[in-house]
PDB file of C-alpha atoms and ligand atoms in Angstrom:
ATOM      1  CA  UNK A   1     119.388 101.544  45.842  1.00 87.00           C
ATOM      2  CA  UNK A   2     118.725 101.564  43.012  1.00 93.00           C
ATOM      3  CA  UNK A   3     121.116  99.528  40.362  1.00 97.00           C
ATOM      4  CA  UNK A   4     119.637  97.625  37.932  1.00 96.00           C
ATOM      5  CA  UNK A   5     121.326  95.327  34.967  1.00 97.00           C
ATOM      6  CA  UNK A   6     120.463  97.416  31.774  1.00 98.00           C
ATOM      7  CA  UNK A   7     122.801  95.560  29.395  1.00 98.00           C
ATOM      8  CA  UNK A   8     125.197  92.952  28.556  1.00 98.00           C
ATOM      9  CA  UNK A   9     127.343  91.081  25.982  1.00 98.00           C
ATOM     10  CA  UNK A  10     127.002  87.747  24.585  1.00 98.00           C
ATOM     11  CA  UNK A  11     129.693  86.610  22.368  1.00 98.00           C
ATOM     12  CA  UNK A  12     128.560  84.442  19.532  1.00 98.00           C
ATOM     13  CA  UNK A  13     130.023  82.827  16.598  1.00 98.00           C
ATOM     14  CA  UNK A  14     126.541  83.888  14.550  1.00 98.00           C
ATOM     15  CA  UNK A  15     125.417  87.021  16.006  1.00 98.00           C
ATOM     16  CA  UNK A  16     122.158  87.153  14.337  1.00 98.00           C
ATOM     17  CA  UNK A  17     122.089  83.591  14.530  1.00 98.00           C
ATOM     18  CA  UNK A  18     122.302  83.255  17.937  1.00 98.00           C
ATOM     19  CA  UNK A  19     120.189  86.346  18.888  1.00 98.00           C
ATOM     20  CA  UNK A  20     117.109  84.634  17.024  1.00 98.00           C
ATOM     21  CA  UNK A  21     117.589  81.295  18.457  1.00 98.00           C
ATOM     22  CA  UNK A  22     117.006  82.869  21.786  1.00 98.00           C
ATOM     23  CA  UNK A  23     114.553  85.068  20.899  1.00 98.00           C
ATOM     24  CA  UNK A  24     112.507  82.305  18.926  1.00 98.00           C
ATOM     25  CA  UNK A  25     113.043  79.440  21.958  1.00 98.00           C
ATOM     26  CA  UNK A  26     111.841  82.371  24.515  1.00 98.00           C
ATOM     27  CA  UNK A  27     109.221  84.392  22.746  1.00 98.00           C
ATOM     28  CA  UNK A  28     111.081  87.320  22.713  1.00 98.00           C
ATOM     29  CA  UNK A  29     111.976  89.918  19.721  1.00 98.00           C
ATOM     30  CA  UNK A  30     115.116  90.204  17.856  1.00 98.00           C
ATOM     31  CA  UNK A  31     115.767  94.463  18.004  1.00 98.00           C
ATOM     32  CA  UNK A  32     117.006  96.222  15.581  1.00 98.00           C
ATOM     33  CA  UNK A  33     120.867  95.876  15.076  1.00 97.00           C
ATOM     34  CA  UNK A  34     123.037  98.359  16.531  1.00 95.00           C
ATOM     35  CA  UNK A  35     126.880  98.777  15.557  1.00 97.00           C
ATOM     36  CA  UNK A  36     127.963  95.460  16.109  1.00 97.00           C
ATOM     37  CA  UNK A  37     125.512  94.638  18.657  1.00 98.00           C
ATOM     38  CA  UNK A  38     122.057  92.187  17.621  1.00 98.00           C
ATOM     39  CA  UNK A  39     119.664  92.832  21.009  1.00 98.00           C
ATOM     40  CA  UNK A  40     117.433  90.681  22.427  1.00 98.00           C
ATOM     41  CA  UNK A  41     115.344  92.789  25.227  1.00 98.00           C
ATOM     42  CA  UNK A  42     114.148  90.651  28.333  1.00 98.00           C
ATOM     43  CA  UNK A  43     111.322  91.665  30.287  1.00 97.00           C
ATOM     44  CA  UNK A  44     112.559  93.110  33.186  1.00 96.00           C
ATOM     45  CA  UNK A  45     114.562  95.359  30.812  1.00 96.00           C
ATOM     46  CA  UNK A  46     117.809  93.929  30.510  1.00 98.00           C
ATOM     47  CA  UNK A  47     118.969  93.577  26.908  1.00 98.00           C
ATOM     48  CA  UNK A  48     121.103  91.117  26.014  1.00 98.00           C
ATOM     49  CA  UNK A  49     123.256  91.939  23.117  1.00 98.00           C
ATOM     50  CA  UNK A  50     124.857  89.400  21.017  1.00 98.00           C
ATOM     51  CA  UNK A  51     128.152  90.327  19.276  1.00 98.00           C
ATOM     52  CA  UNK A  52     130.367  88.004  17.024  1.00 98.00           C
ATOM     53  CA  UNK A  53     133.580  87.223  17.985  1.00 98.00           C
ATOM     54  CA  UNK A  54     136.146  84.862  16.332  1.00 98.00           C
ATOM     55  CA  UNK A  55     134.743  81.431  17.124  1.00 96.00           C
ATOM     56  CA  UNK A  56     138.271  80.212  19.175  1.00 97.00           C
ATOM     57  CA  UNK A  57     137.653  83.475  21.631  1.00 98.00           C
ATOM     58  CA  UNK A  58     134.553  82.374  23.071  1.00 98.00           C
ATOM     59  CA  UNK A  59     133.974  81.413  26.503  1.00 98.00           C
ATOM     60  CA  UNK A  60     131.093  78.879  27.901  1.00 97.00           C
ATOM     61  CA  UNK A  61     129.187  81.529  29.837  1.00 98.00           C
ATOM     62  CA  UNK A  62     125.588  80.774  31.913  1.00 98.00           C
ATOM     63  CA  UNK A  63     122.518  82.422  31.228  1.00 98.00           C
ATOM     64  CA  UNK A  64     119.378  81.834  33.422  1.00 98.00           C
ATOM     65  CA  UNK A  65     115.891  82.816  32.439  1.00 98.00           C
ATOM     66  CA  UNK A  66     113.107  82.968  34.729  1.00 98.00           C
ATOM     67  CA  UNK A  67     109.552  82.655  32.786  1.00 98.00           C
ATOM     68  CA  UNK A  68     105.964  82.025  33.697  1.00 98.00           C
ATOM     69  CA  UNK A  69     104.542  78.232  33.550  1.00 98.00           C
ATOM     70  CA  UNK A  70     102.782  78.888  30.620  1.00 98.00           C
ATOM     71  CA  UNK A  71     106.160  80.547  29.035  1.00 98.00           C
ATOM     72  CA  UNK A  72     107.995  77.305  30.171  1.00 98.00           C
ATOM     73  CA  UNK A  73     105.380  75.326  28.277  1.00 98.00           C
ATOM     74  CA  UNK A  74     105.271  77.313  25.383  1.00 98.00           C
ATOM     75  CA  UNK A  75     109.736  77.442  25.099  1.00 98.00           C
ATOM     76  CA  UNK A  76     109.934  73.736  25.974  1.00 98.00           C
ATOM     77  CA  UNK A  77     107.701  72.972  22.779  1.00 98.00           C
ATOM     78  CA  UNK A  78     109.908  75.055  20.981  1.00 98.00           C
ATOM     79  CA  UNK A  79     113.271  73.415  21.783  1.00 98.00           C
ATOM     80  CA  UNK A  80     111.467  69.445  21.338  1.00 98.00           C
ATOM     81  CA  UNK A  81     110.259  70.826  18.180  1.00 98.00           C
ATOM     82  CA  UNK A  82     113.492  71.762  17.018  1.00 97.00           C
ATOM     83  CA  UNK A  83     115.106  69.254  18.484  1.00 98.00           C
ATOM     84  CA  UNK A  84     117.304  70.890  20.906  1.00 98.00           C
ATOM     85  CA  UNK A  85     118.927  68.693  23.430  1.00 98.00           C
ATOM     86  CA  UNK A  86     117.834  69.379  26.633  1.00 98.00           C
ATOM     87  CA  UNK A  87     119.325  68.644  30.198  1.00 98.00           C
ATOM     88  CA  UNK A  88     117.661  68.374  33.806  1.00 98.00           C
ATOM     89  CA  UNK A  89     120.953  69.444  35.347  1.00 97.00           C
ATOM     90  CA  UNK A  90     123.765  72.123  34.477  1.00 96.00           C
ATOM     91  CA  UNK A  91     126.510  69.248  33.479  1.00 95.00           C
ATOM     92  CA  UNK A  92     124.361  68.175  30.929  1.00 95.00           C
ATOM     93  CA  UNK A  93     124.391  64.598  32.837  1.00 97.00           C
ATOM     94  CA  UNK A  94     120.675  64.147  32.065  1.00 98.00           C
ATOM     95  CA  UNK A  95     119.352  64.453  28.617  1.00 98.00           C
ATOM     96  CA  UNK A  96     115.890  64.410  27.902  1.00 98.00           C
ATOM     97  CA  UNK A  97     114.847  65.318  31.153  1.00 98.00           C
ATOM     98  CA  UNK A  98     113.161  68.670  33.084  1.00 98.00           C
ATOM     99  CA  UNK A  99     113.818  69.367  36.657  1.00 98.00           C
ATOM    100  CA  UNK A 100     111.324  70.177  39.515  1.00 97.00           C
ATOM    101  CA  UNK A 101     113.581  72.204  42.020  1.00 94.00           C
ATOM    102  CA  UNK A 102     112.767  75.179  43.971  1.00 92.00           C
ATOM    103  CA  UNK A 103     108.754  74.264  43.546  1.00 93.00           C
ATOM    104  CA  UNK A 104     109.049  74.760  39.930  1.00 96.00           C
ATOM    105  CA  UNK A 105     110.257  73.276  36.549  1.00 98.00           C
ATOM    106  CA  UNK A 106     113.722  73.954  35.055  1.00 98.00           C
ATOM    107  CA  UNK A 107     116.132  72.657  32.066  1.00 98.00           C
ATOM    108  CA  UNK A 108     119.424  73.653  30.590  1.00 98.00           C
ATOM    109  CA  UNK A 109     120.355  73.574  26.598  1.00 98.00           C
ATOM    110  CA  UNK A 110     123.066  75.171  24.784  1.00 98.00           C
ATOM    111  CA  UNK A 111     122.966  78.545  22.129  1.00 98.00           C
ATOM    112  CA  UNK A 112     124.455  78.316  19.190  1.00 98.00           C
ATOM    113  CA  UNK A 113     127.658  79.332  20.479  1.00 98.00           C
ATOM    114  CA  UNK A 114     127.681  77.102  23.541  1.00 97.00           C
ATOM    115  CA  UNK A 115     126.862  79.039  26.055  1.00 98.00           C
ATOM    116  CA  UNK A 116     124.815  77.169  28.816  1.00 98.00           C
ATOM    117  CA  UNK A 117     120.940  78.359  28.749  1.00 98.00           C
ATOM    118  CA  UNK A 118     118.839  77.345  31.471  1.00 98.00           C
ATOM    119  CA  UNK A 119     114.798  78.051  31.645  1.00 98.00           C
ATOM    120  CA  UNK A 120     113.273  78.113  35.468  1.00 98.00           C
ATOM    121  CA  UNK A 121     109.629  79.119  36.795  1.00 98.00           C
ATOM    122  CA  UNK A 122     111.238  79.352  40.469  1.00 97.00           C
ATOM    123  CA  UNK A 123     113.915  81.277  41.722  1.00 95.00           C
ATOM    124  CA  UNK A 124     116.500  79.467  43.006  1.00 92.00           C
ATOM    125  CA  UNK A 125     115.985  79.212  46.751  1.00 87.00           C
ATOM    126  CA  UNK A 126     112.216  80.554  46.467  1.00 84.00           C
ATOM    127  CA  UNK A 127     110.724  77.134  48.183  1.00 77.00           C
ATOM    128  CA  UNK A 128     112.994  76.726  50.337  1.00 70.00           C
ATOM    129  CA  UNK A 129     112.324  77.185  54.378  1.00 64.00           C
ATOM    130  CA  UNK A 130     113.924  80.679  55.698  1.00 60.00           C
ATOM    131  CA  UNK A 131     116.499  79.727  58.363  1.00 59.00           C
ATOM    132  CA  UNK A 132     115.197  79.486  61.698  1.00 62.00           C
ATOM    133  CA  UNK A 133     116.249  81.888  64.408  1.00 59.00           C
ATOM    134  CA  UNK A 134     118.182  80.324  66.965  1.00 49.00           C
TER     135      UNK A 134
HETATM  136 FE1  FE2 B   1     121.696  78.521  36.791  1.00 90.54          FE
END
């Protein structure tokens, strides 16, 4: 098989706005504009491309990005330096704080438009014990 994710939308109120506040928390470039499209290229070739959309329209979507430890360091500097709120948990329950699940280190903040962003170094599931065979 072999489907990959090569693109998709995210609607923003800002679309340049929130295409460099991405790009600036995660290290990533902000490509060159296309029609009404602002991409942001991840490294496993998926390009996310932010469009603007009447604020009212938007909905809360979920965004997960899975980044080296030094990455994680690097991003989490960035969002305490601009004082970003961040959250150990996807309700946004517990401010100020990082997680440690799946072996790793994780937090969740929001984009400009409110869309939940999360940062992990794990995969979900990836220190988990395989079920047994029974
Ligand atoms: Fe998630």
């Amino acid at each position: 098989m072999s489907v990959e994710l090569n693109h998709t939308i995210i609607h923003a109120r800002d679309n340049r706005e929130s295409a460099e506040f991405l790009a600036h928390i995660l290290g990533l470039e902000v490509g060159t504009e296309w029609g009404p499209f602002i991409p942001v290229a991840t490294s496993n070739g998926v390009t996310l491309d932010f469009a603007a959309i009447p604020a009212e329209s938007i909905v809360m979507q979920h965004y997960a990005f899975l980044i080296s430890d030094e990455e994680f360091e690097a991003a989490f500097a960035r969002i305490q330096q601009a004082g970003i709120t961040y959250y150990a948990d996807p309700h946004l329950k517990q401010p100020g704080e990082v997680n440690h699940h799946h072996g790793g280190r994780g937090l969740y903040f929001m984009d400009p438009a409110g869309h939940g962003m999360e940062i992990i170094t794990r995969p979900y599931g990836s220190h988990e014990q395989p079920p047994t065979a029974s």
